Short mmCIF file of C-alpha atoms and ligand atoms in Angstrom, two decimals:
data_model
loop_
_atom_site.label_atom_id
_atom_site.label_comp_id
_atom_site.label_asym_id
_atom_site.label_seq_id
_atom_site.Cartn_x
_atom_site.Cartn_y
_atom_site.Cartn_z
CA UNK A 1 112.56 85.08 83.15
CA UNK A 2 109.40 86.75 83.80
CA UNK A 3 106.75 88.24 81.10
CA UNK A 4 103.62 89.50 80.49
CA UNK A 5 102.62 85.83 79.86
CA UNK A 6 103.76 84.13 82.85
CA UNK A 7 100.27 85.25 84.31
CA UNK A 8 97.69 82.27 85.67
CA UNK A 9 93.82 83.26 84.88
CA UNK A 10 91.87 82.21 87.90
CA UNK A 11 88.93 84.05 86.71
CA UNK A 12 88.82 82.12 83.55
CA UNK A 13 89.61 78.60 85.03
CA UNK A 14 86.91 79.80 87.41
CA UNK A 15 84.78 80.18 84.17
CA UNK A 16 85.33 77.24 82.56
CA UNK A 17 84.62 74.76 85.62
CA UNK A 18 81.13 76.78 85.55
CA UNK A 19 80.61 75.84 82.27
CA UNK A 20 80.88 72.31 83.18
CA UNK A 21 79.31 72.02 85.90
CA UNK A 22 76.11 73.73 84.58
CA UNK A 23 76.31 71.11 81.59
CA UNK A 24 77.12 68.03 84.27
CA UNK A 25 74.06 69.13 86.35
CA UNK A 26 71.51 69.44 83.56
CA UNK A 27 73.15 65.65 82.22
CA UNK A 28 72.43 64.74 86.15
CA UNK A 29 69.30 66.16 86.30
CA UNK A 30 67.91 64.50 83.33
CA UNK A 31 69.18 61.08 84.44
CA UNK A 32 68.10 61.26 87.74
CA UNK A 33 65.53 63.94 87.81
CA UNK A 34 67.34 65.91 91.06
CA UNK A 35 68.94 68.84 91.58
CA UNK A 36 71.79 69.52 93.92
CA UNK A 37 70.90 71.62 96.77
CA UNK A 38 73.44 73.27 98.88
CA UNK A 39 72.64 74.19 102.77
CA UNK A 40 74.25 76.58 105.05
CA UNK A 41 74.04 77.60 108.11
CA UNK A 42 74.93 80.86 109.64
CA UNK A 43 75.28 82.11 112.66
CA UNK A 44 75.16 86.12 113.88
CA UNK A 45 75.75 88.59 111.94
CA UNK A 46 79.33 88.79 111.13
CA UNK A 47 79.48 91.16 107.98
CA UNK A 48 82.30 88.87 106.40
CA UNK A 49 80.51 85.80 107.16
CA UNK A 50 77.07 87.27 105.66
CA UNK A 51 79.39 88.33 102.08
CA UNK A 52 80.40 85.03 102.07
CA UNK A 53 77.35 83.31 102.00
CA UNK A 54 76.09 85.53 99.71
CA UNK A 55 78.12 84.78 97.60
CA UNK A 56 77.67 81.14 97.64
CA UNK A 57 74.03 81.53 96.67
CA UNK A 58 75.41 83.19 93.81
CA UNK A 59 77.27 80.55 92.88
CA UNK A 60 74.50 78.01 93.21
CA UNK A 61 72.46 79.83 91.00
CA UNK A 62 75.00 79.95 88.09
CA UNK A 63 75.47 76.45 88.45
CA UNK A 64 71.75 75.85 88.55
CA UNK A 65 71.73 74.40 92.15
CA UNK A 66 69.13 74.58 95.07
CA UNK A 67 70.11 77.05 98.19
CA UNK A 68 68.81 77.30 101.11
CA UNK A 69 69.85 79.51 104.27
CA UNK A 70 69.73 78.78 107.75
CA UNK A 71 70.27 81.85 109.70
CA UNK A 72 70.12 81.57 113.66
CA UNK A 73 70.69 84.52 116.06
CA UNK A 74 73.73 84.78 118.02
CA UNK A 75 72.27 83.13 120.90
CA UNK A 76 71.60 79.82 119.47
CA UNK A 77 73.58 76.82 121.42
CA UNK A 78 75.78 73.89 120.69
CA UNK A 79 73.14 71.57 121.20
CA UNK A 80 70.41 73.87 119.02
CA UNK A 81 73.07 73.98 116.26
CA UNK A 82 73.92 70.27 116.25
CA UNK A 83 70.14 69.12 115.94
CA UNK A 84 69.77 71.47 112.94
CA UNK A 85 72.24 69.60 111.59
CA UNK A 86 71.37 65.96 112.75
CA UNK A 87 67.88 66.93 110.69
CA UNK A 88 69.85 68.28 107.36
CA UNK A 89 72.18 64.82 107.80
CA UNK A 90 68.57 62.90 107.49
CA UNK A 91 66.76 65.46 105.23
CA UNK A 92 67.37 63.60 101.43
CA UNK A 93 66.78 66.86 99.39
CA UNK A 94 69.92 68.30 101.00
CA UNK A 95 73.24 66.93 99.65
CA UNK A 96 75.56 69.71 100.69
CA UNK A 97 76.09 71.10 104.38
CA UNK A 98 78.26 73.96 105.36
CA UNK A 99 78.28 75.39 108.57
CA UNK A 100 79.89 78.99 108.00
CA UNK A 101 82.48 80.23 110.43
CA UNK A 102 82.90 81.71 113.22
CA UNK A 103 81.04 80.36 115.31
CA UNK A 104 79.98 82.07 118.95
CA UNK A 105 82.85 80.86 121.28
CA UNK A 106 80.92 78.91 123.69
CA UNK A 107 79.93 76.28 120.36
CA UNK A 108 82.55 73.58 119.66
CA UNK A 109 84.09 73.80 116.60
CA UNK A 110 85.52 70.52 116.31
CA UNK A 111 81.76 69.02 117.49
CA UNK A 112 80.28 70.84 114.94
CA UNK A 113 83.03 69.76 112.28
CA UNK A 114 82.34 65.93 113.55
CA UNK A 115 78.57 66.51 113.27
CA UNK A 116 78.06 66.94 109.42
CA UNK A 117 77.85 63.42 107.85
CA UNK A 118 80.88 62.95 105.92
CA UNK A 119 79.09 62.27 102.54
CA UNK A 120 77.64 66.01 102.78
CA UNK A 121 80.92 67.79 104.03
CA UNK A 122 81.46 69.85 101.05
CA UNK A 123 83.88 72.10 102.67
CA UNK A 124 86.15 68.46 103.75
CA UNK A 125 86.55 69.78 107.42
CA UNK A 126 85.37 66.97 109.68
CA UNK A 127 88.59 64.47 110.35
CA UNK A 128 86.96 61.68 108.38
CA UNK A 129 87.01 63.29 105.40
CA UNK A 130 90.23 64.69 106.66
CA UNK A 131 91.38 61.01 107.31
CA UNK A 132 90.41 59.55 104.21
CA UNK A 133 92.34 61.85 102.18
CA UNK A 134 95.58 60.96 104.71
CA UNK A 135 94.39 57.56 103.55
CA UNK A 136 95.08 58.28 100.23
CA UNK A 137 91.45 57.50 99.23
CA UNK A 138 89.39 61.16 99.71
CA UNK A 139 85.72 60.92 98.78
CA UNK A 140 86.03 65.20 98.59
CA UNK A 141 89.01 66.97 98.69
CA UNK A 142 88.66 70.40 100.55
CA UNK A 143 87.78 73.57 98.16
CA UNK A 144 90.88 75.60 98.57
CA UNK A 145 93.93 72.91 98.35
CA UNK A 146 92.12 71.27 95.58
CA UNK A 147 91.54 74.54 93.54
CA UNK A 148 95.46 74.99 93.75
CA UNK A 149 95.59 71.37 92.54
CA UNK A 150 92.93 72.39 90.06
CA UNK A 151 94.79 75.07 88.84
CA UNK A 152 98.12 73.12 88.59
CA UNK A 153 96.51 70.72 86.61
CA UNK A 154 94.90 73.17 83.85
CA UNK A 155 97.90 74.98 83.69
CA UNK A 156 99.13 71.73 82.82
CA UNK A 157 102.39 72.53 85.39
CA UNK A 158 103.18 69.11 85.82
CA UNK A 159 104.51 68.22 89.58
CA UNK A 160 105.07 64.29 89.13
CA UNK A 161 108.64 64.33 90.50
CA UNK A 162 108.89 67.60 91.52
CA UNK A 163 109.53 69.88 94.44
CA UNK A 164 106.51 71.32 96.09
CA UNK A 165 107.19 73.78 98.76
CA UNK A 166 104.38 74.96 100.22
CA UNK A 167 104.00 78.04 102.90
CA UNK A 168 101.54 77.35 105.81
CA UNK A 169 100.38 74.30 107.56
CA UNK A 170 97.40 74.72 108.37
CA UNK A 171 94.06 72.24 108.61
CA UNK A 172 92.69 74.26 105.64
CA UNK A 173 95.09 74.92 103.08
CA UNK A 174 98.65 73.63 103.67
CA UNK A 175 98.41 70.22 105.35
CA UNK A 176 95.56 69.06 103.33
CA UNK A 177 97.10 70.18 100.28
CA UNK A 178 100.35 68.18 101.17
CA UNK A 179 97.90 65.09 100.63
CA UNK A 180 96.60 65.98 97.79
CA UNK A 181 99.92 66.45 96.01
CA UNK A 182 101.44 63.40 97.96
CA UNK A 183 98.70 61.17 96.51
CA UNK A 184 99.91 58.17 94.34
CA UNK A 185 97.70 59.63 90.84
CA UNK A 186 98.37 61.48 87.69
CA UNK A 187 99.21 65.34 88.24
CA UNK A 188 100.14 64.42 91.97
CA UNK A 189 103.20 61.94 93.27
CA UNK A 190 104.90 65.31 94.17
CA UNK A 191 107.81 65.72 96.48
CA UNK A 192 106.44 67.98 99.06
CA UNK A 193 108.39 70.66 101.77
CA UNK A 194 106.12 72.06 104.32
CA UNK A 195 106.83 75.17 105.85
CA UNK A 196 105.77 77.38 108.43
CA UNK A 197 106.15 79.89 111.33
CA UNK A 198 109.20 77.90 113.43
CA UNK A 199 110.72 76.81 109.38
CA UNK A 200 114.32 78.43 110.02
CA UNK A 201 115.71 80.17 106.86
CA UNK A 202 112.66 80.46 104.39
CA UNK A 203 114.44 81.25 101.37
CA UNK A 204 116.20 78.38 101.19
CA UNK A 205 113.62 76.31 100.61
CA UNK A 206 111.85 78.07 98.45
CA UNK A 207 114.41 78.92 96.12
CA UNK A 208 114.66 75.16 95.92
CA UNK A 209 110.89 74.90 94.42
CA UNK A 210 109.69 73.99 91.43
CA UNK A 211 106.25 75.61 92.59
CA UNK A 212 105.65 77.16 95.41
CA UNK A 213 102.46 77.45 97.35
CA UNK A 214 102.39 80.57 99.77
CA UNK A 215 99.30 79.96 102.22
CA UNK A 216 100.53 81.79 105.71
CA UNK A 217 98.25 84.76 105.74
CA UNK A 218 101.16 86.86 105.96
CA UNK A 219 100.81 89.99 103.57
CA UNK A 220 104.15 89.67 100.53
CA UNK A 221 105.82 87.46 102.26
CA UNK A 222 107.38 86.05 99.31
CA UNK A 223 109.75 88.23 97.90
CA UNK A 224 111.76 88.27 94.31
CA UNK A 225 114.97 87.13 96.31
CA UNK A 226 112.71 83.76 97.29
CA UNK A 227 112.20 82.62 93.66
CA UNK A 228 114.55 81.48 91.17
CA UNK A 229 113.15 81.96 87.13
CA UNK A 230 111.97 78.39 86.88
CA UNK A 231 109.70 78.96 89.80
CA UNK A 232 105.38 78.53 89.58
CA UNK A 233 103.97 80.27 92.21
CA UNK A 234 100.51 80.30 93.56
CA UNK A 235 99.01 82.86 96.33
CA UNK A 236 96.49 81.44 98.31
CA UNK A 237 96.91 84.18 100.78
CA UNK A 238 93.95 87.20 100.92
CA UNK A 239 95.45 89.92 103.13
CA UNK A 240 93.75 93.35 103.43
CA UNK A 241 96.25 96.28 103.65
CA UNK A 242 95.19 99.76 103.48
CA UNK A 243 91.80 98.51 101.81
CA UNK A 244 93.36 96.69 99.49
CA UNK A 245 93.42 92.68 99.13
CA UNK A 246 97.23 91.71 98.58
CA UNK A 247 98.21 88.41 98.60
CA UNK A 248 100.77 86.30 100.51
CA UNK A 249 103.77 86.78 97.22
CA UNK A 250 105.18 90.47 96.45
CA UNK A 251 103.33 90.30 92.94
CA UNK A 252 105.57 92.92 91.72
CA UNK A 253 108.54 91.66 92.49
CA UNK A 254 107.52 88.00 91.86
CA UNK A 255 106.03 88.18 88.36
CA UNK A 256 109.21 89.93 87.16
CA UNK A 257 111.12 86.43 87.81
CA UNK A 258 108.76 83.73 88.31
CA UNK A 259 108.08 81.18 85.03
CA UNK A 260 104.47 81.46 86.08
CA UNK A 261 102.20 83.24 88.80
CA UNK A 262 98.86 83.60 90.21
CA UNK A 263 97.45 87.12 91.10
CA UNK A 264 95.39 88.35 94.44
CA UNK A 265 92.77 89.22 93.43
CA UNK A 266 91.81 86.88 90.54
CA UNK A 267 93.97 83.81 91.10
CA UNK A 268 92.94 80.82 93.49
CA UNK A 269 89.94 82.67 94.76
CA UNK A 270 87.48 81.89 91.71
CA UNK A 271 88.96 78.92 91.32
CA UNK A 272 87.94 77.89 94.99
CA UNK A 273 84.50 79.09 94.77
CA UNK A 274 83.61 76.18 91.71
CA UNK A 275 85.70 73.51 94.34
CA UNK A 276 82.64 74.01 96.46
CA UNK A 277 80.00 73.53 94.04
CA UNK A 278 81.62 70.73 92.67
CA UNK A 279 82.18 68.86 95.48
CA UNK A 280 78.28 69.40 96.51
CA UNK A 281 77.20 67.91 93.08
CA UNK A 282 79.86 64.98 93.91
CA UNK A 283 77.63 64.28 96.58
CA UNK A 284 74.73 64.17 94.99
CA UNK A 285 76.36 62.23 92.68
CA UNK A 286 77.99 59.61 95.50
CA UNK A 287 74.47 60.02 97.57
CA UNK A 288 72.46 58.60 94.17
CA UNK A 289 74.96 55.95 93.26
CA UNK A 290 75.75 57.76 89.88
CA UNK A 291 79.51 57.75 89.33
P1 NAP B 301 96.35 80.08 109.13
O1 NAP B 301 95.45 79.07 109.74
O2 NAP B 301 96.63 81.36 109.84
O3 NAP B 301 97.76 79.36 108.86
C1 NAP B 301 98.87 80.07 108.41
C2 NAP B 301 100.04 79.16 108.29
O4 NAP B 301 101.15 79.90 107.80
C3 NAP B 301 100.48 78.53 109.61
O5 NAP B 301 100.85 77.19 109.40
C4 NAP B 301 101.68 79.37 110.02
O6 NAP B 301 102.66 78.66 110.75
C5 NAP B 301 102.26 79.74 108.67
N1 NAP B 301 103.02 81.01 108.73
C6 NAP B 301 102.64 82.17 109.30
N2 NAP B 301 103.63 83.08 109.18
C7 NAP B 301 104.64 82.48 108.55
C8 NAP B 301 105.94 82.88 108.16
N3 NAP B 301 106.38 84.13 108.40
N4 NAP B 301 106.73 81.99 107.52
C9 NAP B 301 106.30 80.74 107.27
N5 NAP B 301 105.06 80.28 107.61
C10 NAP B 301 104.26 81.15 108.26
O7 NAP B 301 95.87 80.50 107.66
P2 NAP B 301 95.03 79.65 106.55
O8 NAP B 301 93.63 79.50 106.98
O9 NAP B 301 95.81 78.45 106.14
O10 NAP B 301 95.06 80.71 105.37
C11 NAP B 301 96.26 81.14 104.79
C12 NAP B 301 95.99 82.30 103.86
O11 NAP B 301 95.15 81.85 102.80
C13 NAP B 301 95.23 83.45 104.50
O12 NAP B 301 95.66 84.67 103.92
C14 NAP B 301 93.79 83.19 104.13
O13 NAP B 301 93.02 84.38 104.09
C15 NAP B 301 93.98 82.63 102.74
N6 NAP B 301 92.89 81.78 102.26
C16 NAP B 301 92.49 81.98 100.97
C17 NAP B 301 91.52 81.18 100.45
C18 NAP B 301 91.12 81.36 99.02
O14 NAP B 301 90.19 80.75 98.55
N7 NAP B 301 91.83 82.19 98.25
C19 NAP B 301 90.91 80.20 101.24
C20 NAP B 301 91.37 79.98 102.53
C21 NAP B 301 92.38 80.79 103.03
P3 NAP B 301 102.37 78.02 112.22
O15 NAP B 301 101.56 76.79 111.94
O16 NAP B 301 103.71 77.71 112.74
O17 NAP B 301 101.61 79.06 112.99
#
């Protein structure tokens, strides 16, 4: 098939979640008088790691939330970093934590992960949160698999019933987002493929797909002879080559046959961005009892 329409506006789904969350925060606020606030902490001086937080305050300033930075030097040790978090797990202003990666090698990862109370994990990584959602009953569903299930959903591409394939299994994207589209509620009950690195003959699995999810981190890895015309395809993949951000589908290729398609830049991106600031006013929300 493939047309000029088949294209999937992550800035403007990004856009429109803003818009409602700046209009459920001021409704919060004037019921319960509090404002979300969002902390992170950073570690070092890692140039991608610095953007990224910027950013972030950004975004809690559109959305009218509280920000606050934590930045420690380089030098700063597991047990340093985990009683800065003990006192934001106690600290009742604070309803979001994130702790932003990498992390100096010597620090646990997985101790940090375990650290932040699960009812501020915004970001879903430690394994209760992780758990829960296996459970089938998440109290936050991590940003990037749920703003591919938040896209799905306002694009009104219905998976009930269908064939999911997605590309990439990792802790972040792929496996959680199984879950998500495995889960017994409207716009999931999905049937879901998971593929990845050791998956023997790609293609034919994906040219089985209703929709297909490419999240491997492996620069156009999906190519035109991988999709059939009734295929959706989203690129959560962000791959720099030669200075340019390219995503994990051959967009040229791809949008020539695919029914519908997300770009790189411009796609799940935005879209993830708002998953963050809604799950941190879903814990204010679950924190204060207000449903
Ligand atoms: P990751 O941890 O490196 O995982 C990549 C997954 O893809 C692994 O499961 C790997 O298989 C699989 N894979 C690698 N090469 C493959 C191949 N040739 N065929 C099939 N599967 C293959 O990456 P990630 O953190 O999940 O991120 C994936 C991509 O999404 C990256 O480009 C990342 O930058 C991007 N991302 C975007 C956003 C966003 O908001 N847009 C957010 C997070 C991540 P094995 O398990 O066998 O190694």
């Amino acid at each position: 098939m493939g047309n000029e329409n088949n294209l999937i506006d992550g800035k403007a789904i990004a856009e429109t979640i803003k818009n409602e969350l700046i209009s459920e925060t001021e409704k919060f606020f004037q019921e319960k008088n509090i404002m979300p606030k969002l902390s992170v902490i950073i570690i070092g001086e890692d140039p991608a790691s610095l953007f990224y937080v910027r950013m972030i305050e950004r975004n809690c300033k559109k959305v009218n939330f509280q920000f606050e930075k934590h930045a420690l030097t380089s030098d700063t040790n597991e047990d340093e970093l985990l009683a800065l978090i003990e006192q934001l797990n106690r600290d009742d202003k604070v309803y979001g934590i994130i702790v932003q990666t990498p992390l100096p090698s010597p620090i646990n990862q997985q101790n940090i992960q375990k650290a932040v109370h699960p009812g501020k994990d915004v970001d879903c990584f430690n394994p209760v949160n992780m758990g829960n959602l296996a459970m089938g009953t998440p109290l936050f569903l991590p940003c990037t698999p749920n703003a591919v299930f938040e896209i799905l959903k306002r694009e009104k591409i219905e998976v009930e019933g269908k064939h999911v394939v997605i590309v990439g299994r990792s802790s972040i994207v792929g496996k959680p987002l199984s879950l998500i589209l495995l889960l017994k509620q409207p716009n999931a009950n999905a049937t879901v493929t998971v593929c990845h690195s050791r998956t023997g003959n790609l293609a034919e699995y994906t040219r089985k797909a209703d929709v297909i999810v490419a999240a491997a981190g492996k620069a156009r890895l999906i190519t035109g002879s991988m999709v059939t015309d009734n295929t959706v395809v989203i690129d959560v993949g962000t791959n720099e080559v030669e200075g340019k951000l390219v995503g994990d589908v051959n967009f040229e290729e791809v949008s020539k046959i695919a029914s519908r398609i997300t770009p790189v830049p411009g796609g799940v991106g935005p879209v993830t961005n708002m998953m963050l600031m809604k799950n941190t006013l879903q814990a204010a929300k679950n924190i204060n009892n207000t449903v």
